[in-house]
Coordinates of N, CA and C in Angstrom, one line a residue:
M127 N 28.5 4.1 9.5 CA 28.4 3.3 8.3 C 27.8 4.0 7.1
T128 N 28.4 3.8 6.0 CA 27.9 4.5 4.8 C 26.7 3.8 4.2
D129 N 25.7 4.6 3.9 CA 24.5 4.0 3.2 C 24.9 3.9 1.7
L130 N 25.2 2.7 1.2 CA 25.7 2.5 -0.1 C 24.7 3.0 -1.2
K131 N 23.4 2.7 -1.0 CA 22.4 3.1 -2.0 C 22.3 4.6 -2.2
N132 N 22.3 5.4 -1.1 CA 22.2 6.8 -1.2 C 23.5 7.4 -1.7
M133 N 24.6 6.8 -1.3 CA 25.9 7.3 -1.8 C 26.0 7.0 -3.3
S134 N 25.5 5.9 -3.7 CA 25.6 5.6 -5.2 C 24.7 6.6 -5.9
K135 N 23.6 7.0 -5.4 CA 22.7 8.0 -6.0 C 23.5 9.3 -6.1
F136 N 24.2 9.7 -5.0 CA 24.9 10.9 -5.0 C 26.1 10.9 -6.0
I137 N 26.8 9.8 -6.1 CA 27.8 9.6 -7.1 C 27.3 9.7 -8.5
S138 N 26.1 9.2 -8.7 CA 25.4 9.2 -10.0 C 25.1 10.7 -10.4
L139 N 24.7 11.4 -9.4 CA 24.4 12.9 -9.7 C 25.7 13.6 -10.1
I140 N 26.8 13.3 -9.4 CA 28.0 13.9 -9.6 C 28.6 13.5 -11.0
L141 N 28.6 12.2 -11.3 CA 29.3 11.8 -12.5 C 28.4 11.9 -13.8
R142 N 27.1 12.1 -13.6 CA 26.3 12.2 -14.8 C 25.8 13.6 -15.1
H143 N 25.6 14.3 -14.0 CA 24.9 15.6 -14.1 C 25.6 16.8 -13.6
K144 N 26.2 16.7 -12.4 CA 26.6 17.9 -11.7 C 28.0 17.7 -10.9
P145 N 29.1 17.5 -11.7 CA 30.3 17.4 -11.0 C 30.7 18.6 -10.2
E146 N 30.2 19.7 -10.5 CA 30.5 21.0 -9.8 C 30.0 20.9 -8.4
T147 N 29.0 20.1 -8.1 CA 28.5 19.9 -6.7 C 29.6 19.7 -5.7
I148 N 30.6 19.0 -6.1 CA 31.7 18.8 -5.1 C 33.0 19.4 -5.6
G149 N 32.9 20.2 -6.6 CA 34.1 20.9 -7.1 C 35.1 20.1 -8.0
I150 N 34.5 19.2 -8.7 CA 35.4 18.4 -9.6 C 35.0 18.6 -11.1
Q151 N 35.8 18.2 -12.0 CA 35.5 18.2 -13.4 C 35.6 16.9 -14.0
L152 N 34.9 16.6 -15.1 CA 35.0 15.4 -15.8 C 35.8 15.7 -17.1
D153 N 36.6 14.8 -17.6 CA 37.3 15.0 -18.8 C 36.3 14.8 -20.0
E154 N 36.8 14.9 -21.2 CA 35.9 14.9 -22.4 C 35.2 13.5 -22.5
H155 N 35.7 12.5 -21.8 CA 35.2 11.1 -21.9 C 34.4 10.8 -20.7
G156 N 34.1 11.7 -19.8 CA 33.3 11.5 -18.6 C 34.1 11.0 -17.4
W157 N 35.4 10.9 -17.5 CA 36.2 10.4 -16.4 C 36.5 11.4 -15.4
A158 N 36.5 11.0 -14.1 CA 36.8 11.9 -13.0 C 38.0 11.2 -12.2
E159 N 38.8 12.0 -11.7 CA 39.9 11.4 -10.8 C 39.3 10.8 -9.5
V160 N 39.6 9.6 -9.2 CA 39.0 8.9 -8.1 C 39.4 9.7 -6.8
D161 N 40.6 10.1 -6.6 CA 41.1 10.8 -5.4 C 40.3 12.1 -5.3
S162 N 40.0 12.8 -6.4 CA 39.3 14.1 -6.3 C 37.8 13.8 -6.0
L163 N 37.3 12.7 -6.5 CA 35.9 12.4 -6.2 C 35.7 12.1 -4.7
I164 N 36.6 11.3 -4.2 CA 36.6 10.9 -2.7 C 36.8 12.2 -1.9
E165 N 37.8 13.0 -2.2 CA 38.0 14.2 -1.4 C 36.8 15.2 -1.5
G166 N 36.3 15.3 -2.7 CA 35.1 16.2 -2.9 C 33.9 15.8 -2.1
I167 N 33.6 14.5 -2.1 CA 32.5 14.0 -1.3 C 32.7 14.2 0.2
N168 N 33.9 13.8 0.6 CA 34.2 14.0 2.1 C 34.3 15.4 2.5
R169 N 34.7 16.3 1.6 CA 34.7 17.8 1.9 C 33.3 18.4 2.0
N170 N 32.4 17.7 1.2 CA 31.1 18.3 1.0 C 30.2 18.1 2.3
G171 N 30.7 17.3 3.3 CA 29.9 17.1 4.5 C 29.0 15.8 4.3
G172 N 28.2 15.5 5.2 CA 27.3 14.3 5.1 C 28.2 13.1 5.3
Q173 N 27.8 12.1 4.6 CA 28.5 10.8 4.7 C 29.9 10.9 4.1
K174 N 30.8 10.0 4.7 CA 32.2 9.9 4.3 C 32.3 8.7 3.4
I175 N 33.3 8.7 2.5 CA 33.5 7.6 1.6 C 35.0 7.4 1.5
S176 N 35.4 6.1 1.4 CA 36.8 5.7 1.2 C 36.9 4.9 -0.1
M177 N 38.1 4.6 -0.5 CA 38.3 3.9 -1.7 C 37.6 2.5 -1.6
A178 N 37.7 1.9 -0.5 CA 37.0 0.6 -0.3 C 35.5 0.7 -0.5
V179 N 34.9 1.7 0.0 CA 33.4 1.9 -0.1 C 33.1 2.2 -1.6
L180 N 33.9 3.0 -2.2 CA 33.7 3.3 -3.7 C 33.8 2.0 -4.5
E181 N 34.8 1.2 -4.2 CA 34.9 -0.1 -4.9 C 33.7 -1.0 -4.7
E182 N 33.2 -1.0 -3.5 CA 32.0 -1.8 -3.2 C 30.8 -1.3 -3.9
I183 N 30.6 0.0 -4.0 CA 29.5 0.6 -4.8 C 29.6 0.2 -6.2
V184 N 30.8 0.4 -6.8 CA 31.0 0.0 -8.3 C 30.7 -1.5 -8.5
R185 N 31.2 -2.3 -7.6 CA 31.1 -3.8 -7.7 C 29.7 -4.3 -7.5
T186 N 28.9 -3.7 -6.6 CA 27.6 -4.2 -6.3 C 26.4 -3.5 -6.9
D187 N 26.7 -2.4 -7.6 CA 25.6 -1.6 -8.3 C 24.9 -2.5 -9.2
E188 N 23.6 -2.8 -9.0 CA 22.8 -3.7 -9.8 C 22.7 -3.3 -11.3
K189 N 22.8 -2.0 -11.5 CA 22.7 -1.5 -12.9 C 24.0 -1.3 -13.5
Q190 N 25.1 -1.6 -12.8 CA 26.5 -1.4 -13.3 C 26.6 -0.1 -13.9
R191 N 26.3 1.0 -13.1 CA 26.3 2.3 -13.6 C 27.7 2.9 -13.8
Y192 N 28.7 2.3 -13.1 CA 30.1 3.0 -13.1 C 31.1 2.0 -13.6
S193 N 32.2 2.6 -14.1 CA 33.4 1.9 -14.5 C 34.6 2.6 -14.0
F194 N 35.6 1.8 -13.6 CA 36.9 2.3 -13.3 C 37.8 2.1 -14.5
N195 N 38.9 2.9 -14.6 CA 39.9 2.5 -15.6 C 40.7 1.4 -15.0
E196 N 41.7 0.9 -15.8 CA 42.5 -0.3 -15.4 C 43.1 -0.2 -14.0
D197 N 43.7 1.0 -13.7 CA 44.4 1.1 -12.4 C 43.6 1.8 -11.3
K198 N 42.3 1.9 -11.6 CA 41.4 2.5 -10.6 C 41.7 3.9 -10.2
T199 N 42.4 4.7 -11.0 CA 42.6 6.1 -10.7 C 41.5 7.0 -11.3
L200 N 40.7 6.5 -12.2 CA 39.6 7.2 -12.8 C 38.4 6.4 -12.7
I201 N 37.2 7.1 -12.7 CA 35.9 6.5 -12.6 C 35.0 7.4 -13.5
R202 N 34.0 6.7 -14.1 CA 32.9 7.4 -14.8 C 31.6 6.6 -14.7
A203 N 30.6 7.4 -15.0 CA 29.2 6.7 -15.2 C 29.2 6.2 -16.6
N204 N 28.6 5.0 -16.8 CA 28.6 4.4 -18.1 C 27.7 5.0 -19.1
Q205 N 26.6 5.6 -18.7 CA 25.7 6.3 -19.5 C 24.7 7.1 -18.7
G206 N 23.8 7.9 -19.3 CA 22.8 8.7 -18.6 C 23.2 10.1 -18.3
H207 N 24.2 10.6 -19.0 CA 24.7 11.9 -18.7 C 23.8 13.0 -19.3
S208 N 23.8 14.1 -18.6 CA 23.2 15.3 -19.1 C 24.3 16.3 -19.5
V209 N 25.5 16.1 -18.9 CA 26.6 16.9 -19.3 C 27.2 16.4 -20.6
Q210 N 27.8 17.2 -21.4 CA 28.3 16.8 -22.7 C 29.6 16.1 -22.6
V211 N 29.6 14.8 -22.7 CA 30.8 13.9 -22.7 C 30.7 12.8 -23.7
D212 N 31.8 12.3 -24.1 CA 31.8 11.2 -25.1 C 32.3 10.0 -24.3
V213 N 31.4 9.1 -23.9 CA 31.9 7.9 -23.1 C 32.3 6.8 -24.0
E214 N 32.7 7.1 -25.2 CA 33.3 6.2 -26.1 C 32.4 4.9 -26.3
L215 N 31.2 5.2 -26.6 CA 30.2 4.1 -26.8 C 30.5 3.3 -28.0
E216 N 30.2 2.0 -27.9 CA 30.4 1.2 -29.1 C 29.2 1.2 -30.0
E217 N 29.4 1.6 -31.2 CA 28.3 1.6 -32.2 C 28.0 0.2 -32.6
K218 N 26.8 -0.2 -32.6 CA 26.5 -1.6 -32.8 C 25.1 -1.7 -33.4
N219 N 24.9 -2.8 -34.3 CA 23.6 -3.0 -34.8 C 22.7 -3.7 -33.7
P220 N 21.5 -3.1 -33.5 CA 20.7 -3.6 -32.4 C 19.9 -4.8 -32.8
P221 N 19.3 -5.5 -31.9 CA 18.4 -6.6 -32.2 C 17.2 -6.0 -32.9
E222 N 16.4 -6.9 -33.5 CA 15.2 -6.4 -34.3 C 14.3 -5.6 -33.4
F223 N 14.2 -5.9 -32.1 CA 13.3 -5.1 -31.2 C 14.0 -4.8 -29.9
L224 N 13.8 -3.6 -29.5 CA 14.2 -3.2 -28.2 C 13.0 -2.6 -27.4
Y225 N 13.1 -2.3 -26.2 CA 11.9 -1.9 -25.4 C 12.2 -0.7 -24.6
H226 N 11.2 0.1 -24.4 CA 11.3 1.3 -23.6 C 10.3 1.3 -22.5
G227 N 10.7 1.3 -21.3 CA 9.8 1.3 -20.1 C 9.6 2.8 -19.6
T228 N 8.4 3.1 -19.4 CA 8.1 4.5 -18.9 C 6.8 4.4 -18.0
G229 N 6.4 5.6 -17.5 CA 5.2 5.6 -16.7 C 4.0 5.9 -17.6
E230 N 2.8 5.4 -17.2 CA 1.6 5.6 -18.0 C 1.4 7.1 -18.4
K231 N 1.7 8.0 -17.5 CA 1.5 9.4 -17.7 C 2.2 10.0 -18.9
Y232 N 3.2 9.3 -19.4 CA 4.0 9.8 -20.6 C 3.6 9.1 -21.9
V233 N 2.6 8.2 -21.9 CA 2.3 7.4 -23.1 C 1.8 8.3 -24.2
D234 N 0.8 9.2 -23.9 CA 0.3 10.1 -24.9 C 1.3 10.9 -25.6
S235 N 2.2 11.6 -24.8 CA 3.2 12.4 -25.4 C 4.2 11.6 -26.3
I236 N 4.5 10.4 -25.8 CA 5.4 9.6 -26.6 C 4.8 9.2 -27.9
L237 N 3.5 8.8 -27.9 CA 2.8 8.4 -29.1 C 2.7 9.6 -30.1
K238 N 2.7 10.8 -29.6 CA 2.6 12.0 -30.4 C 4.0 12.5 -30.9
E239 N 5.0 12.5 -30.0 CA 6.3 13.1 -30.3 C 7.4 12.1 -30.5
G240 N 7.2 10.8 -30.2 CA 8.3 9.9 -30.2 C 9.1 10.0 -28.9
L241 N 10.2 9.2 -28.9 CA 11.1 9.2 -27.7 C 12.2 10.2 -27.9
K242 N 12.4 11.1 -27.0 CA 13.4 12.1 -27.0 C 14.3 12.0 -25.8
P243 N 15.6 12.4 -25.9 CA 16.4 12.2 -24.7 C 16.2 13.2 -23.6
K244 N 15.4 14.2 -23.8 CA 15.1 15.3 -22.8 C 16.4 15.9 -22.3
S245 N 16.7 15.7 -21.0 CA 17.9 16.4 -20.5 C 19.1 15.5 -20.6
R246 N 18.9 14.2 -21.1 CA 20.1 13.3 -21.3 C 20.6 13.4 -22.7
L247 N 21.7 12.8 -23.0 CA 22.3 12.8 -24.3 C 21.6 11.8 -25.3
Y248 N 21.1 10.7 -24.7 CA 20.5 9.6 -25.5 C 19.2 9.1 -24.9
V249 N 18.4 8.5 -25.8 CA 17.2 7.7 -25.3 C 17.8 6.4 -24.9
H250 N 17.3 5.9 -23.7 CA 17.7 4.6 -23.2 C 16.7 3.5 -23.6
L251 N 17.2 2.4 -24.1 CA 16.4 1.3 -24.4 C 16.9 0.0 -23.8
S252 N 16.0 -0.9 -23.6 CA 16.3 -2.2 -22.9 C 16.2 -3.3 -23.9
A253 N 17.0 -4.4 -23.7 CA 17.0 -5.5 -24.6 C 15.8 -6.5 -24.3
D254 N 15.2 -6.3 -23.1 CA 14.1 -7.2 -22.8 C 13.0 -6.5 -22.0
T255 N 11.8 -7.1 -22.0 CA 10.6 -6.4 -21.3 C 10.8 -6.4 -19.8
E256 N 11.5 -7.3 -19.2 CA 11.7 -7.4 -17.8 C 12.4 -6.1 -17.3
T257 N 13.5 -5.8 -18.0 CA 14.3 -4.6 -17.7 C 13.5 -3.4 -17.9
A258 N 12.8 -3.3 -19.1 CA 12.0 -2.2 -19.4 C 10.9 -1.9 -18.3
H259 N 10.3 -3.0 -17.8 CA 9.3 -2.9 -16.7 C 9.9 -2.3 -15.5
K260 N 11.2 -2.7 -15.1 CA 11.8 -2.2 -13.9 C 12.1 -0.7 -14.1
V261 N 12.4 -0.3 -15.3 CA 12.6 1.1 -15.6 C 11.3 1.9 -15.5
G262 N 10.3 1.3 -16.1 CA 9.0 2.0 -16.1 C 8.3 2.2 -14.8
I263 N 8.5 1.2 -13.9 CA 7.9 1.3 -12.6 C 8.5 2.4 -11.7
R264 N 9.7 2.9 -12.1 CA 10.2 4.0 -11.4 C 9.5 5.3 -11.7
H265 N 8.6 5.3 -12.7 CA 7.9 6.5 -13.2 C 6.4 6.3 -12.9
G266 N 6.0 5.5 -12.0 CA 4.6 5.3 -11.7 C 4.1 3.9 -12.3
K267 N 2.9 3.9 -12.7 CA 2.4 2.7 -13.3 C 3.1 2.4 -14.6
P268 N 3.8 1.3 -14.7 CA 4.7 1.1 -15.9 C 3.9 0.8 -17.2
H269 N 4.5 1.3 -18.3 CA 4.0 1.0 -19.6 C 5.3 0.7 -20.5
I270 N 5.2 -0.3 -21.3 CA 6.3 -0.7 -22.1 C 6.0 -0.6 -23.6
F271 N 6.9 0.1 -24.3 CA 6.8 0.2 -25.8 C 7.8 -0.7 -26.4
R272 N 7.4 -1.3 -27.5 CA 8.3 -2.1 -28.3 C 8.8 -1.2 -29.5
I273 N 10.1 -1.2 -29.6 CA 10.8 -0.3 -30.6 C 11.3 -1.2 -31.8
R274 N 11.0 -0.8 -33.0 CA 11.4 -1.5 -34.1 C 12.9 -1.0 -34.5
S275 N 13.8 -1.4 -33.6 CA 15.2 -1.0 -33.7 C 15.9 -1.5 -34.9
G276 N 15.6 -2.7 -35.3 CA 16.3 -3.3 -36.5 C 16.0 -2.4 -37.7
E277 N 14.7 -2.1 -37.8 CA 14.2 -1.2 -39.0 C 14.9 0.1 -38.9
M278 N 14.9 0.7 -37.7 CA 15.6 2.0 -37.5 C 17.0 2.0 -38.0
S279 N 17.7 0.9 -37.6 CA 19.1 0.8 -37.9 C 19.3 0.6 -39.5
R280 N 18.5 -0.2 -40.1 CA 18.5 -0.4 -41.5 C 18.2 1.0 -42.2
N281 N 17.5 1.9 -41.6 CA 17.2 3.2 -42.2 C 18.2 4.2 -41.8
G282 N 19.3 3.8 -41.2 CA 20.5 4.7 -41.0 C 20.5 5.3 -39.6
I283 N 19.7 5.0 -38.7 CA 19.7 5.5 -37.4 C 20.7 4.7 -36.6
K284 N 21.6 5.4 -35.9 CA 22.7 4.7 -35.2 C 22.3 4.3 -33.8
F285 N 22.8 3.2 -33.4 CA 22.6 2.7 -32.0 C 24.0 2.4 -31.4
F286 N 24.0 2.6 -30.1 CA 25.2 2.3 -29.3 C 24.8 1.5 -28.1
I287 N 25.8 0.8 -27.6 CA 25.6 0.0 -26.4 C 26.6 0.4 -25.3
S288 N 26.1 0.7 -24.1 CA 27.0 1.1 -23.1 C 27.7 0.0 -22.4
A289 N 28.6 0.3 -21.6 CA 29.4 -0.8 -20.9 C 28.5 -1.7 -20.1
N290 N 27.4 -1.2 -19.6 CA 26.5 -2.0 -18.8 C 25.3 -2.6 -19.6
G291 N 25.3 -2.6 -20.9 CA 24.3 -3.2 -21.7 C 23.1 -2.4 -22.0
V292 N 23.1 -1.1 -21.8 CA 21.9 -0.3 -22.1 C 22.1 0.1 -23.6
W293 N 21.0 0.0 -24.3 CA 21.0 0.4 -25.7 C 20.7 1.9 -25.8
L294 N 21.4 2.7 -26.6 CA 21.2 4.1 -26.7 C 21.1 4.6 -28.1
T295 N 20.2 5.6 -28.3 CA 20.1 6.2 -29.6 C 19.7 7.6 -29.4
K296 N 19.9 8.5 -30.4 CA 19.6 9.9 -30.2 C 18.1 10.2 -30.0
A297 N 17.3 9.5 -30.7 CA 15.8 9.7 -30.6 C 15.1 8.5 -31.3
V298 N 13.8 8.3 -31.0 CA 13.1 7.2 -31.6 C 11.8 7.9 -32.2
P299 N 11.8 8.1 -33.5 CA 10.6 8.7 -34.1 C 9.3 7.8 -33.9
V300 N 8.2 8.4 -33.9 CA 6.9 7.8 -33.6 C 6.7 6.6 -34.5
E301 N 7.1 6.6 -35.8 CA 6.8 5.5 -36.7 C 7.5 4.2 -36.3
Y302 N 8.4 4.2 -35.4 CA 9.1 3.0 -35.0 C 8.7 2.5 -33.7
I303 N 7.7 3.1 -33.1 CA 7.2 2.8 -31.8 C 5.9 1.9 -31.9
E304 N 5.9 0.8 -31.2 CA 4.7 -0.1 -31.2 C 4.2 0.0 -29.7
D305 N 2.9 0.3 -29.6 CA 2.3 0.3 -28.3 C 1.6 -1.0 -28.0
N306 N 2.2 -1.7 -27.0 CA 1.7 -3.0 -26.7 C 0.4 -3.0 -25.9

């Protein structure tokens, strides 16, 4: 039986960061051929995956990390890439405030340098404190920042929203960060 959680993490690694791990390539929009993904995972050893298992992972992933194209021949991660792809994000005006959850150990550097994407293409922001808390807890004791996203947008900073509702921007300068 396939461990769906661990398989989902492995697929995330492949589709967001290291497609070469199983010998596949992503197109310029982050899409991978489903057949190549399944073959590559199965060839790589460890757990086996089928189309049914892959569909179950996509359907049940609580963060809705993945999308299929219409005929399910292609799959991609919705956001979080460290490889250069254009996932055709929708540019959108954000709500007045968004939130960023992180671990307490990062608070001082964020207050000095702002939020930077580091190895990813964008900074990830949440629409509510509950989601930000869930993100922050993955990094130790959680800390939530309130971001003045409406003001950022009015000042010309672009925001995008991913297919799974995560707000993205290239960076958040210190002056837009409120420490709760």
